[in-house]
Coordinates of C-alpha atoms and ligand atoms in Angstrom, one line a residue:
M76 CA 0.3 11.9 40.3
Y77 CA -1.3 9.3 38.1
S78 CA -2.1 11.8 35.4
L79 CA 1.5 13.0 35.3
W80 CA 2.6 9.4 34.9
K81 CA 0.0 8.9 32.1
R82 CA 1.2 12.1 30.4
L83 CA 4.9 11.1 30.7
F84 CA 4.4 7.6 29.3
N85 CA 1.3 8.2 27.2
K86 CA 0.0 4.9 28.6
D87 CA -3.7 5.6 27.8
A88 CA -3.1 6.3 24.1
S89 CA -1.2 3.1 23.5
S90 CA -3.5 0.9 25.6
D91 CA -6.5 2.4 23.7
L92 CA -4.8 1.5 20.5
N93 CA -4.1 -2.0 21.7
K94 CA -7.7 -2.5 22.8
R95 CA -9.0 -1.3 19.4
I96 CA -6.6 -3.7 17.7
Q97 CA -7.8 -6.6 19.8
D98 CA -11.5 -5.7 19.1
I99 CA -10.8 -5.5 15.4
K100 CA -9.2 -8.9 15.4
K101 CA -12.4 -10.5 16.8
N102 CA -14.1 -9.9 13.5
A103 CA -13.1 -10.6 9.9
V104 CA -10.3 -8.2 8.9
P105 CA -10.0 -7.3 5.2
F106 CA -7.6 -9.7 3.6
H107 CA -6.1 -7.2 1.1
I108 CA -5.9 -3.5 1.7
A109 CA -4.7 -1.2 -1.0
I110 CA -3.7 2.4 -0.3
I111 CA -3.2 5.5 -2.6
M112 CA -0.9 7.5 -0.5
D113 CA -1.8 11.1 -1.5
G114 CA -0.9 14.5 -0.1
N115 CA 2.8 14.4 0.5
G116 CA 3.5 17.5 -1.6
R117 CA 0.6 19.3 0.1
W118 CA 1.9 18.4 3.6
A119 CA 5.3 19.8 2.7
K120 CA 3.8 23.0 1.2
K121 CA 1.8 23.7 4.3
R122 CA 5.1 23.6 6.3
A123 CA 7.1 25.6 3.7
L124 CA 9.2 22.6 3.1
P125 CA 10.4 21.1 -0.2
R126 CA 8.1 18.5 -1.7
V127 CA 10.7 15.8 -1.1
A128 CA 10.4 16.4 2.6
G129 CA 6.8 15.2 2.3
H130 CA 7.8 12.1 0.4
H131 CA 10.4 11.3 3.0
E132 CA 7.9 11.7 5.9
G133 CA 5.4 9.6 3.8
M134 CA 8.0 6.8 3.7
K135 CA 8.2 6.7 7.4
V136 CA 4.4 6.3 7.6
V137 CA 4.6 3.3 5.3
R138 CA 6.8 1.6 7.9
R139 CA 4.4 2.3 10.7
I140 CA 1.4 1.2 8.7
T141 CA 3.2 -2.0 7.6
R142 CA 3.8 -2.9 11.3
L143 CA 0.2 -2.3 12.2
A144 CA -1.1 -4.3 9.2
N145 CA 1.1 -7.2 10.2
K146 CA -0.2 -7.0 13.8
L147 CA -3.8 -6.9 12.6
G148 CA -3.3 -10.1 10.6
I149 CA -3.8 -8.4 7.2
G150 CA -2.9 -10.7 4.3
T151 CA -1.7 -8.2 1.7
L152 CA -1.0 -4.5 1.9
T153 CA -0.5 -2.8 -1.5
V154 CA 0.9 0.7 -1.5
Y155 CA 0.9 2.9 -4.6
A156 CA 4.4 4.4 -4.4
F157 CA 5.0 5.6 -7.9
S158 CA 2.5 5.8 -10.8
T159 CA 3.4 5.8 -14.5
E160 CA 2.2 9.5 -14.5
N161 CA 4.7 10.5 -11.9
W162 CA 7.5 10.7 -14.5
K163 CA 6.1 14.1 -15.5
R164 CA 7.4 15.5 -12.2
P165 CA 10.6 17.5 -12.0
K166 CA 13.7 15.4 -12.6
S167 CA 15.2 16.1 -9.2
E168 CA 12.0 15.0 -7.5
V169 CA 11.9 11.7 -9.5
E170 CA 15.5 11.1 -8.6
F171 CA 14.7 11.6 -5.0
L172 CA 11.7 9.2 -5.1
M173 CA 13.8 6.5 -6.8
K174 CA 16.2 6.5 -3.8
L175 CA 13.3 5.9 -1.3
P176 CA 13.1 2.1 -1.9
E177 CA 16.8 1.8 -0.9
E178 CA 16.5 4.0 2.1
F179 CA 13.3 2.3 3.2
L180 CA 14.8 -1.2 2.8
G181 CA 18.2 -0.2 4.1
S182 CA 16.9 0.3 7.6
F183 CA 13.7 -1.8 7.5
L184 CA 14.5 -4.9 5.6
P185 CA 16.0 -6.8 8.6
E186 CA 12.7 -6.2 10.5
L187 CA 10.6 -7.3 7.5
V188 CA 12.7 -10.5 7.3
S189 CA 12.4 -11.3 11.0
E190 CA 8.7 -10.3 11.2
N191 CA 7.8 -12.8 8.4
V192 CA 6.8 -10.0 5.9
K193 CA 7.1 -10.9 2.2
V194 CA 8.0 -8.0 -0.2
E195 CA 6.5 -8.0 -3.6
M196 CA 6.2 -5.5 -6.4
I197 CA 3.8 -4.7 -9.3
G198 CA 4.6 -2.3 -12.1
D199 CA 6.9 -1.9 -15.1
K200 CA 10.5 -2.5 -13.9
S201 CA 12.0 -1.7 -17.3
Y202 CA 12.0 2.0 -16.8
L203 CA 13.2 2.1 -13.2
P204 CA 16.9 3.0 -12.4
P205 CA 19.1 -0.1 -11.8
H206 CA 19.9 0.9 -8.2
T207 CA 16.1 1.0 -7.4
I208 CA 15.5 -2.4 -9.0
R209 CA 18.4 -3.9 -7.2
A210 CA 17.1 -2.8 -3.8
V211 CA 13.6 -4.1 -4.4
E212 CA 14.8 -7.4 -5.9
T213 CA 17.1 -8.0 -3.0
A214 CA 14.2 -7.5 -0.6
M215 CA 12.0 -9.8 -2.6
E216 CA 14.7 -12.5 -2.7
K217 CA 15.4 -12.2 1.1
T218 CA 11.8 -12.4 2.0
K219 CA 10.5 -14.9 -0.6
H220 CA 10.0 -17.7 1.9
N221 CA 8.2 -15.5 4.4
T222 CA 4.5 -16.5 5.0
G223 CA 3.1 -13.5 6.8
L224 CA 1.9 -10.2 5.5
I225 CA 2.6 -9.5 1.8
L226 CA 3.9 -6.0 1.4
N227 CA 3.2 -5.2 -2.2
F228 CA 4.7 -2.0 -3.7
A229 CA 3.1 -0.6 -6.8
L230 CA 6.1 1.1 -8.5
N231 CA 5.8 2.6 -12.0
Y232 CA 2.4 1.0 -12.1
G233 CA -0.6 2.0 -14.3
S234 CA -3.7 -0.1 -14.5
R235 CA -4.7 0.4 -18.2
S236 CA -1.2 -0.5 -19.4
E237 CA -1.4 -3.6 -17.1
I238 CA -4.7 -4.6 -18.7
L239 CA -3.4 -4.0 -22.2
G240 CA -0.3 -6.1 -21.3
A241 CA -2.5 -8.9 -20.2
V242 CA -4.5 -8.8 -23.4
K243 CA -1.4 -8.9 -25.5
K244 CA 0.0 -11.9 -23.6
I245 CA -3.3 -13.7 -24.0
I246 CA -3.2 -13.2 -27.7
D247 CA 0.4 -14.5 -27.8
D248 CA -0.5 -17.5 -25.7
K249 CA -3.5 -18.2 -28.0
K250 CA -1.3 -18.0 -31.1
S251 CA 1.4 -20.3 -29.5
G252 CA -1.3 -22.8 -28.4
L253 CA -0.5 -22.3 -24.7
L254 CA -4.0 -21.2 -24.1
N255 CA -7.0 -23.0 -25.5
G256 CA -10.8 -22.5 -25.4
D257 CA -12.7 -19.9 -23.5
I258 CA -11.0 -17.3 -21.2
T259 CA -12.7 -16.9 -17.8
E260 CA -12.4 -13.9 -15.5
E261 CA -10.1 -16.0 -13.3
D262 CA -7.9 -16.7 -16.3
F263 CA -7.8 -13.0 -17.1
S264 CA -6.9 -12.1 -13.5
S265 CA -3.9 -14.4 -13.6
Y266 CA -2.5 -12.5 -16.6
L267 CA -2.4 -9.2 -14.6
M268 CA 0.6 -8.1 -12.5
T269 CA -1.3 -9.0 -9.4
G270 CA -1.2 -12.6 -10.7
N271 CA -2.1 -14.8 -7.8
L272 CA -2.8 -12.0 -5.3
Q273 CA -6.4 -11.8 -4.1
D274 CA -8.4 -8.7 -5.2
P275 CA -8.3 -5.8 -2.6
D276 CA -11.2 -5.9 -0.1
L277 CA -10.6 -2.3 0.9
L278 CA -9.2 0.7 -0.9
I279 CA -7.9 3.7 1.1
R280 CA -7.1 7.0 -0.5
T281 CA -5.8 9.9 1.6
S282 CA -5.8 13.7 1.0
G283 CA -9.4 14.2 0.0
E284 CA -9.1 13.0 -3.6
I285 CA -12.0 10.9 -4.7
R286 CA -10.6 9.2 -7.8
L287 CA -9.0 5.9 -8.8
S288 CA -6.3 7.6 -11.0
N289 CA -5.5 4.4 -13.0
F290 CA -5.0 2.2 -10.0
M291 CA -6.1 -1.4 -10.0
L292 CA -9.2 -0.8 -12.2
W293 CA -10.0 -4.5 -12.7
Q294 CA -9.0 -5.6 -9.2
L295 CA -11.1 -3.0 -7.4
A296 CA -14.4 -4.0 -9.0
Y297 CA -16.0 -5.3 -5.8
S298 CA -13.9 -3.5 -3.1
E299 CA -15.0 -1.1 -0.4
F300 CA -13.7 2.4 -0.8
W301 CA -12.7 4.6 2.2
F302 CA -11.5 8.2 1.7
T303 CA -10.0 10.6 4.2
D304 CA -8.9 14.2 4.1
V305 CA -5.8 13.3 6.2
L306 CA -2.6 13.9 4.2
W307 CA -0.5 10.7 3.9
P308 CA 2.4 12.0 6.1
D309 CA -0.2 12.8 8.8
F310 CA -1.8 9.3 8.5
K311 CA -1.7 7.6 11.9
E312 CA -2.3 4.1 13.2
E313 CA -5.7 5.3 14.4
D314 CA -6.6 6.2 10.8
L315 CA -6.0 2.7 9.6
L316 CA -8.0 1.3 12.5
E317 CA -10.9 3.6 11.6
A318 CA -10.8 2.5 8.0
V319 CA -10.9 -1.2 9.1
E320 CA -13.6 -0.5 11.6
V321 CA -15.8 1.2 8.9
Y322 CA -15.1 -1.8 6.6
Q323 CA -16.2 -4.3 9.3
K324 CA -19.4 -2.3 10.0
R325 CA -20.2 -2.2 6.3
S326 CA -19.6 -5.8 5.6
R327 CA -21.8 -6.7 8.7
R328 CA -24.6 -4.5 7.3
F329 CA -24.4 -5.8 3.7
G330 CA -23.1 -9.3 4.3
G331 CA -26.0 -10.2 6.6
V332 CA -29.2 -11.7 5.3
Ligands
LIG692 C1 7.8 6.3 -1.8 C2 6.8 7.4 0.2 C3 5.4 7.0 0.5 C4 4.4 8.0 0.0 C5 4.2 8.0 -1.5 C6 5.3 8.5 -2.4 C7 6.7 8.5 -1.9 C8 8.3 3.4 0.2 C9 8.8 3.0 -1.0 C10 9.4 1.7 -1.4 C11 9.2 1.2 -2.6 C12 9.6 -0.1 -2.9 C13 10.3 -0.9 -1.9 C14 10.5 -0.3 -0.7 C15 10.0 0.9 -0.4 C16 8.7 4.1 -1.9 C17 8.7 5.4 -3.8 C18 8.1 6.4 -3.2 C19 9.1 5.5 -5.2 F1 10.7 -2.1 -2.2 N1 7.9 4.7 0.1 N2 8.1 5.1 -1.2 N3 9.0 4.2 -3.2 N4 7.2 7.4 -1.2

């Protein structure tokens, strides 16, 4: 009888998850987690579905992982939603992708507002369609006073162009006299799009790819990397917990004297 009840309500699974969450919170959680959400196309192909079905499923995973990150007390969650390279994809796929921020926020923004999540964005806004920018800016505006998790979307983001942009701005500020003397690493960081965000403590990349692909090259200098073969649409709460548990074990091993 008990096992039937367990099966019907899946009580064990959710209480296991809660126990793992409580155990994780006893130790230092990574302050900033960055994720390269790879494998959406492959997930769709395996199911004989169009690629966009994988992107759509991947968007739902972002919601669930945001909720968990907030519950864990993570400070910043950066998700790589669209790279500067992604413009090379078929026009119809790009158009679909550019509607995802609206769809995501259309249903999820009220929860982000009430759960104290602050939405931010890094990347080059100038090439994004106006409807996409509007959705993201509205979310940023409505959550700007929130003090909990920062949900940072990398949209039309590329790290080399970000670094080059910083160098150009530094040259401008030198010429105009806004910047004087020596430039420290800290000064340089403040010129990047990540401005006053902390560097990521943990980078996660899904789908078995072991590359950085022009993502946060400067910011990831000291981060722990965790790779998994799981495709992003299959990524579960348990996978994030595993990544954080591995992170905590590593920092205990290397952090201790
Ligand atoms: C996108 C879903 C996740 C997997 C990776 C590619 C596809 C959420 C957003 C988003 C972006 C900004 C924002 C709110 C939501 C998103 C794009 C693609 C372009 F303010 N998921 N997601 N944007 N995918």
